[in-house]
PDB file of C-alpha atoms and ligand atoms in Angstrom:
ATOM      1  CA  MET K  26     -69.592 106.317-128.675  1.00  0.00           C
ATOM      2  CA  LYS K  27     -69.024 106.004-132.420  1.00  0.00           C
ATOM      3  CA  VAL K  28     -70.166 108.677-134.832  1.00  0.00           C
ATOM      4  CA  LEU K  29     -71.052 107.018-138.127  1.00  0.00           C
ATOM      5  CA  ALA K  30     -71.245 109.431-141.025  1.00  0.00           C
ATOM      6  CA  THR K  31     -72.019 107.063-143.894  1.00  0.00           C
ATOM      7  CA  PRO K  32     -74.244 104.025-144.479  1.00  0.00           C
ATOM      8  CA  GLU K  33     -71.090 101.919-145.011  1.00  0.00           C
ATOM      9  CA  GLU K  34     -69.716 102.904-141.603  1.00  0.00           C
ATOM     10  CA  LEU K  35     -73.025 102.045-139.957  1.00  0.00           C
ATOM     11  CA  VAL K  36     -73.232  98.649-141.681  1.00  0.00           C
ATOM     12  CA  GLN K  37     -69.699  97.831-140.533  1.00  0.00           C
ATOM     13  CA  PHE K  38     -70.473  98.989-136.972  1.00  0.00           C
ATOM     14  CA  ARG K  39     -73.718  96.974-136.872  1.00  0.00           C
ATOM     15  CA  ARG K  40     -71.974  93.770-137.992  1.00  0.00           C
ATOM     16  CA  ASN K  41     -69.859  93.809-134.855  1.00  0.00           C
ATOM     17  CA  LEU K  42     -72.755  94.160-132.411  1.00  0.00           C
ATOM     18  CA  LYS K  43     -73.678  90.896-130.760  1.00  0.00           C
ATOM     19  CA  GLY K  44     -76.896  91.330-128.782  1.00  0.00           C
ATOM     20  CA  SER K  45     -80.131  93.308-129.010  1.00  0.00           C
ATOM     21  CA  VAL K  46     -80.129  96.710-130.678  1.00  0.00           C
ATOM     22  CA  GLY K  47     -82.531  99.536-129.854  1.00  0.00           C
ATOM     23  CA  PHE K  48     -82.875 102.169-132.545  1.00  0.00           C
ATOM     24  CA  VAL K  49     -84.111 105.760-132.152  1.00  0.00           C
ATOM     25  CA  PRO K  50     -84.519 107.671-135.423  1.00  0.00           C
ATOM     26  CA  THR K  51     -84.561 111.477-135.061  1.00  0.00           C
ATOM     27  CA  MET K  52     -84.056 114.686-136.982  1.00  0.00           C
ATOM     28  CA  GLY K  53     -81.837 116.057-134.230  1.00  0.00           C
ATOM     29  CA  ALA K  54     -82.170 119.246-132.159  1.00  0.00           C
ATOM     30  CA  LEU K  55     -82.629 116.725-129.389  1.00  0.00           C
ATOM     31  CA  HIS K  56     -84.854 117.527-126.407  1.00  0.00           C
ATOM     32  CA  GLU K  57     -86.217 115.634-123.407  1.00  0.00           C
ATOM     33  CA  GLY K  58     -88.785 113.930-125.645  1.00  0.00           C
ATOM     34  CA  HIS K  59     -86.062 112.352-127.772  1.00  0.00           C
ATOM     35  CA  LEU K  60     -84.062 111.612-124.646  1.00  0.00           C
ATOM     36  CA  SER K  61     -86.957 109.652-123.127  1.00  0.00           C
ATOM     37  CA  LEU K  62     -86.942 107.388-126.202  1.00  0.00           C
ATOM     38  CA  ILE K  63     -83.171 106.949-125.949  1.00  0.00           C
ATOM     39  CA  LYS K  64     -83.390 106.118-122.231  1.00  0.00           C
ATOM     40  CA  LYS K  65     -86.095 103.529-122.860  1.00  0.00           C
ATOM     41  CA  ALA K  66     -84.008 101.998-125.663  1.00  0.00           C
ATOM     42  CA  LYS K  67     -80.992 101.910-123.353  1.00  0.00           C
ATOM     43  CA  LYS K  68     -82.942 100.098-120.655  1.00  0.00           C
ATOM     44  CA  GLU K  69     -84.378  97.502-123.014  1.00  0.00           C
ATOM     45  CA  ASN K  70     -81.389  96.632-125.230  1.00  0.00           C
ATOM     46  CA  ASP K  71     -77.716  95.688-125.185  1.00  0.00           C
ATOM     47  CA  PHE K  72     -76.865  98.476-127.655  1.00  0.00           C
ATOM     48  CA  VAL K  73     -78.485 101.743-128.739  1.00  0.00           C
ATOM     49  CA  ILE K  74     -78.176 103.422-132.111  1.00  0.00           C
ATOM     50  CA  VAL K  75     -79.565 106.930-132.690  1.00  0.00           C
ATOM     51  CA  SER K  76     -79.854 108.501-136.126  1.00  0.00           C
ATOM     52  CA  ILE K  77     -79.742 112.251-136.664  1.00  0.00           C
ATOM     53  CA  PHE K  78     -80.855 113.169-140.148  1.00  0.00           C
ATOM     54  CA  VAL K  79     -83.021 116.037-141.350  1.00  0.00           C
ATOM     55  CA  ASN K  80     -84.603 113.991-144.098  1.00  0.00           C
ATOM     56  CA  PRO K  81     -85.306 116.210-147.119  1.00  0.00           C
ATOM     57  CA  THR K  82     -87.859 113.874-148.736  1.00  0.00           C
ATOM     58  CA  GLN K  83     -90.370 114.338-145.915  1.00  0.00           C
ATOM     59  CA  PHE K  84     -90.451 118.123-146.296  1.00  0.00           C
ATOM     60  CA  LEU K  85     -92.766 119.692-148.862  1.00  0.00           C
ATOM     61  CA  PRO K  86     -91.675 122.612-151.006  1.00  0.00           C
ATOM     62  CA  GLY K  87     -92.085 125.763-148.928  1.00  0.00           C
ATOM     63  CA  GLU K  88     -91.719 123.953-145.594  1.00  0.00           C
ATOM     64  CA  ASP K  89     -88.947 124.590-143.086  1.00  0.00           C
ATOM     65  CA  LEU K  90     -86.262 122.184-144.397  1.00  0.00           C
ATOM     66  CA  ASN K  91     -83.595 124.880-144.629  1.00  0.00           C
ATOM     67  CA  LYS K  92     -84.319 126.533-141.316  1.00  0.00           C
ATOM     68  CA  TYR K  93     -85.013 123.319-139.364  1.00  0.00           C
ATOM     69  CA  PRO K  94     -82.801 123.555-136.249  1.00  0.00           C
ATOM     70  CA  ARG K  95     -79.475 121.751-136.590  1.00  0.00           C
ATOM     71  CA  LYS K  96     -77.389 121.303-133.443  1.00  0.00           C
ATOM     72  CA  LEU K  97     -75.130 118.367-134.152  1.00  0.00           C
ATOM     73  CA  GLN K  98     -72.459 119.040-131.527  1.00  0.00           C
ATOM     74  CA  ALA K  99     -74.985 119.485-128.705  1.00  0.00           C
ATOM     75  CA  ASP K 100     -76.896 116.422-129.927  1.00  0.00           C
ATOM     76  CA  LEU K 101     -73.756 114.270-129.885  1.00  0.00           C
ATOM     77  CA  GLU K 102     -73.037 115.425-126.344  1.00  0.00           C
ATOM     78  CA  ILE K 103     -76.575 114.449-125.252  1.00  0.00           C
ATOM     79  CA  CYS K 104     -76.222 111.031-126.883  1.00  0.00           C
ATOM     80  CA  LYS K 105     -72.840 110.448-125.305  1.00  0.00           C
ATOM     81  CA  ARG K 106     -74.136 111.302-121.844  1.00  0.00           C
ATOM     82  CA  ALA K 107     -77.114 108.988-122.372  1.00  0.00           C
ATOM     83  CA  GLY K 108     -74.799 106.067-123.136  1.00  0.00           C
ATOM     84  CA  VAL K 109     -75.627 105.730-126.819  1.00  0.00           C
ATOM     85  CA  ASP K 110     -73.297 103.337-128.662  1.00  0.00           C
ATOM     86  CA  GLY K 111     -73.568 104.635-132.212  1.00  0.00           C
ATOM     87  CA  VAL K 112     -74.910 107.842-133.748  1.00  0.00           C
ATOM     88  CA  PHE K 113     -75.654 107.760-137.447  1.00  0.00           C
ATOM     89  CA  THR K 114     -75.259 111.209-139.045  1.00  0.00           C
ATOM     90  CA  PRO K 115     -75.642 110.773-142.782  1.00  0.00           C
ATOM     91  CA  ASN K 116     -76.277 113.460-145.382  1.00  0.00           C
ATOM     92  CA  PRO K 117     -78.792 113.474-148.259  1.00  0.00           C
ATOM     93  CA  GLN K 118     -76.057 112.621-150.757  1.00  0.00           C
ATOM     94  CA  ASN K 119     -75.100 109.373-149.103  1.00  0.00           C
ATOM     95  CA  MET K 120     -78.701 108.398-148.275  1.00  0.00           C
ATOM     96  CA  TYR K 121     -80.347 109.010-151.655  1.00  0.00           C
ATOM     97  CA  ASN K 122     -79.719 108.301-155.327  1.00  0.00           C
ATOM     98  CA  GLU K 123     -81.090 109.950-158.453  1.00  0.00           C
ATOM     99  CA  ASP K 124     -84.342 108.394-159.710  1.00  0.00           C
ATOM    100  CA  GLU K 125     -84.451 105.736-157.027  1.00  0.00           C
ATOM    101  CA  ILE K 126     -87.133 103.195-156.096  1.00  0.00           C
ATOM    102  CA  THR K 127     -89.573 104.783-153.675  1.00  0.00           C
ATOM    103  CA  ILE K 128     -92.272 103.488-151.397  1.00  0.00           C
ATOM    104  CA  LYS K 129     -95.693 105.033-151.062  1.00  0.00           C
ATOM    105  CA  ALA K 130     -97.726 105.656-147.954  1.00  0.00           C
ATOM    106  CA  PRO K 131    -101.134 103.947-148.099  1.00  0.00           C
ATOM    107  CA  LYS K 132    -103.571 105.877-150.281  1.00  0.00           C
ATOM    108  CA  ILE K 133    -106.106 106.552-147.538  1.00  0.00           C
ATOM    109  CA  LYS K 134    -104.403 106.631-144.171  1.00  0.00           C
ATOM    110  CA  GLY K 135    -101.240 108.158-145.596  1.00  0.00           C
ATOM    111  CA  TYR K 136    -103.222 111.025-147.077  1.00  0.00           C
ATOM    112  CA  ILE K 137    -105.633 112.058-144.319  1.00  0.00           C
ATOM    113  CA  LEU K 138    -104.841 114.535-141.506  1.00  0.00           C
ATOM    114  CA  GLU K 139    -101.070 115.125-141.629  1.00  0.00           C
ATOM    115  CA  GLY K 140    -100.995 113.485-145.049  1.00  0.00           C
ATOM    116  CA  HIS K 141    -103.738 115.807-146.282  1.00  0.00           C
ATOM    117  CA  PHE K 142    -102.003 118.976-145.142  1.00  0.00           C
ATOM    118  CA  ARG K 143     -98.554 117.655-146.044  1.00  0.00           C
ATOM    119  CA  PRO K 144     -99.207 115.442-149.112  1.00  0.00           C
ATOM    120  CA  GLY K 145     -96.246 113.167-149.733  1.00  0.00           C
ATOM    121  CA  HIS K 146     -94.803 113.738-146.260  1.00  0.00           C
ATOM    122  CA  PHE K 147     -95.377 110.155-145.180  1.00  0.00           C
ATOM    123  CA  ASP K 148     -93.925 108.783-148.441  1.00  0.00           C
ATOM    124  CA  GLY K 149     -90.682 110.479-147.419  1.00  0.00           C
ATOM    125  CA  VAL K 150     -90.918 109.318-143.816  1.00  0.00           C
ATOM    126  CA  LEU K 151     -91.500 105.695-144.795  1.00  0.00           C
ATOM    127  CA  GLN K 152     -88.761 105.815-147.434  1.00  0.00           C
ATOM    128  CA  VAL K 153     -86.156 106.982-144.955  1.00  0.00           C
ATOM    129  CA  VAL K 154     -87.291 104.747-142.103  1.00  0.00           C
ATOM    130  CA  ASN K 155     -87.185 101.803-144.500  1.00  0.00           C
ATOM    131  CA  LYS K 156     -83.568 102.610-145.321  1.00  0.00           C
ATOM    132  CA  LEU K 157     -82.723 103.202-141.664  1.00  0.00           C
ATOM    133  CA  PHE K 158     -84.259  99.879-140.618  1.00  0.00           C
ATOM    134  CA  ASN K 159     -82.252  98.047-143.275  1.00  0.00           C
ATOM    135  CA  LEU K 160     -79.054  99.715-142.127  1.00  0.00           C
ATOM    136  CA  THR K 161     -79.494  99.389-138.364  1.00  0.00           C
ATOM    137  CA  LYS K 162     -81.363  96.041-138.314  1.00  0.00           C
ATOM    138  CA  PRO K 163     -82.754  96.900-134.877  1.00  0.00           C
ATOM    139  CA  THR K 164     -84.384  94.483-132.474  1.00  0.00           C
ATOM    140  CA  LYS K 165     -86.687  97.276-131.308  1.00  0.00           C
ATOM    141  CA  ALA K 166     -87.296 100.747-132.716  1.00  0.00           C
ATOM    142  CA  TYR K 167     -88.667 103.613-130.640  1.00  0.00           C
ATOM    143  CA  PHE K 168     -91.237 106.142-131.836  1.00  0.00           C
ATOM    144  CA  GLY K 169     -93.177 108.880-130.039  1.00  0.00           C
ATOM    145  CA  LYS K 170     -96.948 108.998-129.750  1.00  0.00           C
ATOM    146  CA  LYS K 171     -96.571 112.743-130.374  1.00  0.00           C
ATOM    147  CA  ASP K 172     -96.448 111.788-134.067  1.00  0.00           C
ATOM    148  CA  ALA K 173     -99.356 109.387-133.768  1.00  0.00           C
ATOM    149  CA  GLN K 174    -100.135 108.990-137.457  1.00  0.00           C
ATOM    150  CA  GLN K 175     -96.462 108.426-138.245  1.00  0.00           C
ATOM    151  CA  LEU K 176     -96.311 105.773-135.527  1.00  0.00           C
ATOM    152  CA  TYR K 177     -99.397 104.078-136.960  1.00  0.00           C
ATOM    153  CA  LEU K 178     -97.974 104.056-140.504  1.00  0.00           C
ATOM    154  CA  ILE K 179     -94.612 102.735-139.372  1.00  0.00           C
ATOM    155  CA  LYS K 180     -96.333  99.863-137.590  1.00  0.00           C
ATOM    156  CA  GLN K 181     -98.248  99.226-140.816  1.00  0.00           C
ATOM    157  CA  MET K 182     -95.015  99.262-142.849  1.00  0.00           C
ATOM    158  CA  VAL K 183     -93.439  96.764-140.452  1.00  0.00           C
ATOM    159  CA  ASN K 184     -96.446  94.485-140.970  1.00  0.00           C
ATOM    160  CA  ASN K 185     -96.771  94.968-144.718  1.00  0.00           C
ATOM    161  CA  PHE K 186     -93.038  94.515-145.413  1.00  0.00           C
ATOM    162  CA  PHE K 187     -92.481  91.777-142.803  1.00  0.00           C
ATOM    163  CA  PHE K 188     -89.792  93.612-140.899  1.00  0.00           C
ATOM    164  CA  ASP K 189     -88.694  91.587-137.885  1.00  0.00           C
ATOM    165  CA  ILE K 190     -88.658  94.642-135.640  1.00  0.00           C
ATOM    166  CA  GLU K 191     -90.676  95.469-132.536  1.00  0.00           C
ATOM    167  CA  ILE K 192     -92.056  99.011-132.622  1.00  0.00           C
ATOM    168  CA  VAL K 193     -92.112 100.554-129.157  1.00  0.00           C
ATOM    169  CA  GLU K 194     -94.622 103.360-128.597  1.00  0.00           C
ATOM    170  CA  CYS K 195     -93.369 106.120-126.301  1.00  0.00           C
ATOM    171  CA  GLU K 196     -95.409 108.659-124.341  1.00  0.00           C
ATOM    172  CA  THR K 197     -95.313 112.339-125.287  1.00  0.00           C
ATOM    173  CA  LYS K 198     -93.008 114.397-123.078  1.00  0.00           C
ATOM    174  CA  ARG K 199     -94.356 117.808-122.139  1.00  0.00           C
ATOM    175  CA  GLU K 200     -93.167 121.001-120.501  1.00  0.00           C
ATOM    176  CA  LYS K 201     -94.482 121.472-116.954  1.00  0.00           C
ATOM    177  CA  ASP K 202     -97.317 123.620-118.293  1.00  0.00           C
ATOM    178  CA  GLY K 203     -98.369 120.944-120.801  1.00  0.00           C
ATOM    179  CA  LEU K 204     -96.783 122.138-124.055  1.00  0.00           C
ATOM    180  CA  ALA K 205     -95.627 119.077-126.002  1.00  0.00           C
ATOM    181  CA  LEU K 206     -91.861 119.199-126.533  1.00  0.00           C
ATOM    182  CA  SER K 207     -90.933 119.736-130.163  1.00  0.00           C
ATOM    183  CA  SER K 208     -87.812 120.838-131.986  1.00  0.00           C
ATOM    184  CA  ARG K 209     -90.038 123.433-133.669  1.00  0.00           C
ATOM    185  CA  ASN K 210     -91.003 125.112-130.367  1.00  0.00           C
ATOM    186  CA  ILE K 211     -87.908 127.303-130.696  1.00  0.00           C
ATOM    187  CA  TYR K 212     -89.673 129.130-133.536  1.00  0.00           C
ATOM    188  CA  LEU K 213     -92.275 130.442-131.040  1.00  0.00           C
ATOM    189  CA  ASN K 214     -91.899 133.864-129.459  1.00  0.00           C
ATOM    190  CA  GLU K 215     -93.171 134.441-125.929  1.00  0.00           C
ATOM    191  CA  THR K 216     -96.760 135.374-126.831  1.00  0.00           C
ATOM    192  CA  GLU K 217     -96.988 132.619-129.418  1.00  0.00           C
ATOM    193  CA  ARG K 218     -95.770 130.104-126.872  1.00  0.00           C
ATOM    194  CA  LYS K 219     -98.534 131.148-124.472  1.00  0.00           C
ATOM    195  CA  ARG K 220    -101.134 130.780-127.220  1.00  0.00           C
ATOM    196  CA  ALA K 221     -99.659 127.429-128.293  1.00  0.00           C
ATOM    197  CA  LEU K 222    -100.466 126.168-124.808  1.00  0.00           C
ATOM    198  CA  SER K 223    -104.150 126.320-125.736  1.00  0.00           C
ATOM    199  CA  ILE K 224    -103.573 123.194-127.876  1.00  0.00           C
ATOM    200  CA  SER K 225    -102.581 120.916-125.004  1.00  0.00           C
ATOM    201  CA  LYS K 226    -105.221 122.576-122.802  1.00  0.00           C
ATOM    202  CA  ALA K 227    -107.958 121.801-125.338  1.00  0.00           C
ATOM    203  CA  LEU K 228    -106.791 118.186-125.544  1.00  0.00           C
ATOM    204  CA  LYS K 229    -106.689 117.833-121.782  1.00  0.00           C
ATOM    205  CA  ARG K 230    -110.185 119.259-121.498  1.00  0.00           C
ATOM    206  CA  ALA K 231    -111.399 116.883-124.211  1.00  0.00           C
ATOM    207  CA  ALA K 232    -109.918 113.926-122.352  1.00  0.00           C
ATOM    208  CA  LYS K 233    -111.680 114.971-119.172  1.00  0.00           C
ATOM    209  CA  LEU K 234    -115.013 115.481-120.926  1.00  0.00           C
ATOM    210  CA  SER K 235    -114.780 112.197-122.760  1.00  0.00           C
ATOM    211  CA  SER K 236    -114.973 110.306-119.481  1.00  0.00           C
ATOM    212  CA  LYS K 237    -118.557 111.610-119.210  1.00  0.00           C
ATOM    213  CA  ILE K 238    -119.665 112.485-122.738  1.00  0.00           C
ATOM    214  CA  THR K 239    -119.192 110.419-125.880  1.00  0.00           C
ATOM    215  CA  ASP K 240    -120.694 112.964-128.287  1.00  0.00           C
ATOM    216  CA  ILE K 241    -117.841 114.316-130.366  1.00  0.00           C
ATOM    217  CA  GLU K 242    -119.580 117.526-131.499  1.00  0.00           C
ATOM    218  CA  THR K 243    -120.079 118.641-127.893  1.00  0.00           C
ATOM    219  CA  ILE K 244    -116.451 117.951-127.065  1.00  0.00           C
ATOM    220  CA  LYS K 245    -115.263 119.691-130.217  1.00  0.00           C
ATOM    221  CA  LYS K 246    -117.238 122.830-129.334  1.00  0.00           C
ATOM    222  CA  GLU K 247    -115.542 122.974-125.935  1.00  0.00           C
ATOM    223  CA  MET K 248    -112.159 122.550-127.573  1.00  0.00           C
ATOM    224  CA  LEU K 249    -112.841 125.363-130.034  1.00  0.00           C
ATOM    225  CA  ASN K 250    -113.659 127.637-127.093  1.00  0.00           C
ATOM    226  CA  ILE K 251    -110.244 126.976-125.586  1.00  0.00           C
ATOM    227  CA  LEU K 252    -108.110 127.053-128.734  1.00  0.00           C
ATOM    228  CA  ASP K 253    -106.295 130.301-129.426  1.00  0.00           C
ATOM    229  CA  VAL K 254    -104.396 129.661-132.667  1.00  0.00           C
ATOM    230  CA  ASP K 255    -104.016 131.471-135.973  1.00  0.00           C
ATOM    231  CA  GLU K 256    -104.952 128.641-138.296  1.00  0.00           C
ATOM    232  CA  LEU K 257    -106.655 125.505-137.059  1.00  0.00           C
ATOM    233  CA  GLN K 258    -105.936 122.825-139.656  1.00  0.00           C
ATOM    234  CA  TYR K 259    -107.819 120.005-137.990  1.00  0.00           C
ATOM    235  CA  ILE K 260    -109.343 118.648-134.827  1.00  0.00           C
ATOM    236  CA  ALA K 261    -109.876 114.965-135.497  1.00  0.00           C
ATOM    237  CA  PHE K 262    -111.284 112.008-133.618  1.00  0.00           C
ATOM    238  CA  VAL K 263    -110.034 108.637-134.810  1.00  0.00           C
ATOM    239  CA  ASP K 264    -109.744 105.139-133.440  1.00  0.00           C
ATOM    240  CA  ARG K 265    -106.322 103.565-132.884  1.00  0.00           C
ATOM    241  CA  ASN K 266    -106.342 102.427-136.525  1.00  0.00           C
ATOM    242  CA  PHE K 267    -106.955 105.943-137.759  1.00  0.00           C
ATOM    243  CA  ASN K 268    -110.566 105.364-138.796  1.00  0.00           C
ATOM    244  CA  PHE K 269    -112.689 108.462-138.180  1.00  0.00           C
ATOM    245  CA  ILE K 270    -115.217 107.870-135.412  1.00  0.00           C
ATOM    246  CA  LYS K 271    -118.519 109.519-134.484  1.00  0.00           C
ATOM    247  CA  GLU K 272    -118.551 108.723-130.773  1.00  0.00           C
ATOM    248  CA  ILE K 273    -115.734 108.489-128.270  1.00  0.00           C
ATOM    249  CA  GLU K 274    -114.639 104.874-127.850  1.00  0.00           C
ATOM    250  CA  PRO K 275    -112.923 104.523-124.469  1.00  0.00           C
ATOM    251  CA  ASN K 276    -109.403 103.062-124.767  1.00  0.00           C
ATOM    252  CA  ASN K 277    -109.625 103.222-128.550  1.00  0.00           C
ATOM    253  CA  THR K 278    -109.696 106.944-129.359  1.00  0.00           C
ATOM    254  CA  ILE K 279    -107.071 109.457-130.396  1.00  0.00           C
ATOM    255  CA  ILE K 280    -107.930 113.155-130.522  1.00  0.00           C
ATOM    256  CA  LEU K 281    -105.551 115.109-132.732  1.00  0.00           C
ATOM    257  CA  ILE K 282    -104.944 118.779-133.410  1.00  0.00           C
ATOM    258  CA  ALA K 283    -102.808 120.520-136.013  1.00  0.00           C
ATOM    259  CA  ALA K 284    -102.622 124.285-135.956  1.00  0.00           C
ATOM    260  CA  LYS K 285    -100.423 127.190-136.835  1.00  0.00           C
ATOM    261  CA  VAL K 286     -99.479 129.703-134.188  1.00  0.00           C
ATOM    262  CA  GLY K 287     -97.858 132.592-135.993  1.00  0.00           C
ATOM    263  CA  LYS K 288     -95.965 130.852-138.758  1.00  0.00           C
ATOM    264  CA  THR K 289     -95.203 127.753-136.706  1.00  0.00           C
ATOM    265  CA  ARG K 290     -97.137 124.593-137.416  1.00  0.00           C
ATOM    266  CA  LEU K 291     -97.709 122.472-134.327  1.00  0.00           C
ATOM    267  CA  ILE K 292     -99.300 119.062-133.793  1.00  0.00           C
ATOM    268  CA  ASP K 293    -100.402 117.363-130.611  1.00  0.00           C
ATOM    269  CA  ASN K 294    -102.778 114.611-129.579  1.00  0.00           C
ATOM    270  CA  ILE K 295    -104.141 112.636-126.698  1.00  0.00           C
ATOM    271  CA  PHE K 296    -104.893 108.928-126.466  1.00  0.00           C
ATOM    272  CA  ILE K 297    -108.162 108.143-124.711  1.00  0.00           C
TER     273      ILE K 297
HETATM  274  P1  AMP J  12     -88.221 114.062-134.766  1.00  0.00           P
HETATM  275  O1  AMP J  12     -86.819 114.420-134.421  1.00  0.00           O
HETATM  276  O2  AMP J  12     -89.190 115.187-134.624  1.00  0.00           O
HETATM  277  O3  AMP J  12     -88.337 113.362-136.094  1.00  0.00           O
HETATM  278  O4  AMP J  12     -88.674 113.003-133.679  1.00  0.00           O
HETATM  279  C1  AMP J  12     -87.968 111.806-133.480  1.00  0.00           C
HETATM  280  C2  AMP J  12     -88.766 110.898-132.594  1.00  0.00           C
HETATM  281  O5  AMP J  12     -88.996 111.542-131.336  1.00  0.00           O
HETATM  282  C3  AMP J  12     -90.163 110.577-133.172  1.00  0.00           C
HETATM  283  O6  AMP J  12     -90.462 109.217-132.921  1.00  0.00           O
HETATM  284  C4  AMP J  12     -91.062 111.498-132.401  1.00  0.00           C
HETATM  285  O7  AMP J  12     -92.385 111.029-132.300  1.00  0.00           O
HETATM  286  C5  AMP J  12     -90.377 111.520-131.050  1.00  0.00           C
HETATM  287  N1  AMP J  12     -90.770 112.719-130.296  1.00  0.00           N
HETATM  288  C6  AMP J  12     -90.809 114.004-130.732  1.00  0.00           C
HETATM  289  N2  AMP J  12     -91.278 114.827-129.777  1.00  0.00           N
HETATM  290  C7  AMP J  12     -91.550 114.036-128.699  1.00  0.00           C
HETATM  291  C8  AMP J  12     -92.066 114.281-127.400  1.00  0.00           C
HETATM  292  N3  AMP J  12     -92.403 115.500-126.986  1.00  0.00           N
HETATM  293  N4  AMP J  12     -92.201 113.230-126.559  1.00  0.00           N
HETATM  294  C9  AMP J  12     -91.873 111.964-126.957  1.00  0.00           C
HETATM  295  N5  AMP J  12     -91.377 111.677-128.163  1.00  0.00           N
HETATM  296  C10 AMP J  12     -91.225 112.694-129.034  1.00  0.00           C
END
């Protein structure tokens, strides 16, 4: 496995790969969720490239950029064991320039939900993924449904900018009790972790109800009864194109939650 610390090293490495390339972009602190994307990429491609980069432009002032978990050595070990061919580990200095050209998330769907609570977040995500796509030139790129709005916007960017890349949607990996795996879960203490479980429980309950009831207000009430969080930022019902909906549409609905438990901001969702 090659560790590629600069864009130039990655470009050189990529030039020598003859065959399909699966790409898994991450911010590191790898867990089973990331690993499931890597394994899928491994199965479906001749080569796999993983990037590990805590991208500063997707963090807002006051967010957890500085304390975001960084575990490069452990991450490299995980990648090696998973049979990854190249790991790209750049730093902000070699990824960004002063006063550079930026891309903007779409005005509506980039600024609702996550984009509303984290304005500018998706500009940063799309900027870095754009760069990463140009560097890795993947055949397929793997993204988790855990970050459903991000996945939607990346698919839109691929369409709008005519990238010749297949975006592969990957299921959310959960702990046995249902908690969605996230690098940020390590911020939770024991009681917070228990309360955080109410998020996946509310989503599961909503999924069950939605097989019988299509009325969103009724489902939302049930969810609010289950949720035990400190700050509920949103419960949202959208279709697969992130249009808000008034009734559950079977096979075309995503229910999303963002909430803070203690100081930790968590997101989760369920596709219905
Ligand atoms: P991150 O390191 O948080 O930027 O995540 C990198 C990729 O892993 C993104 O495509 C995420 O959606 C995906 N991911 C994060 N958590 C999970 C999970 N629990 N299950 C599946 N994929 C995940």
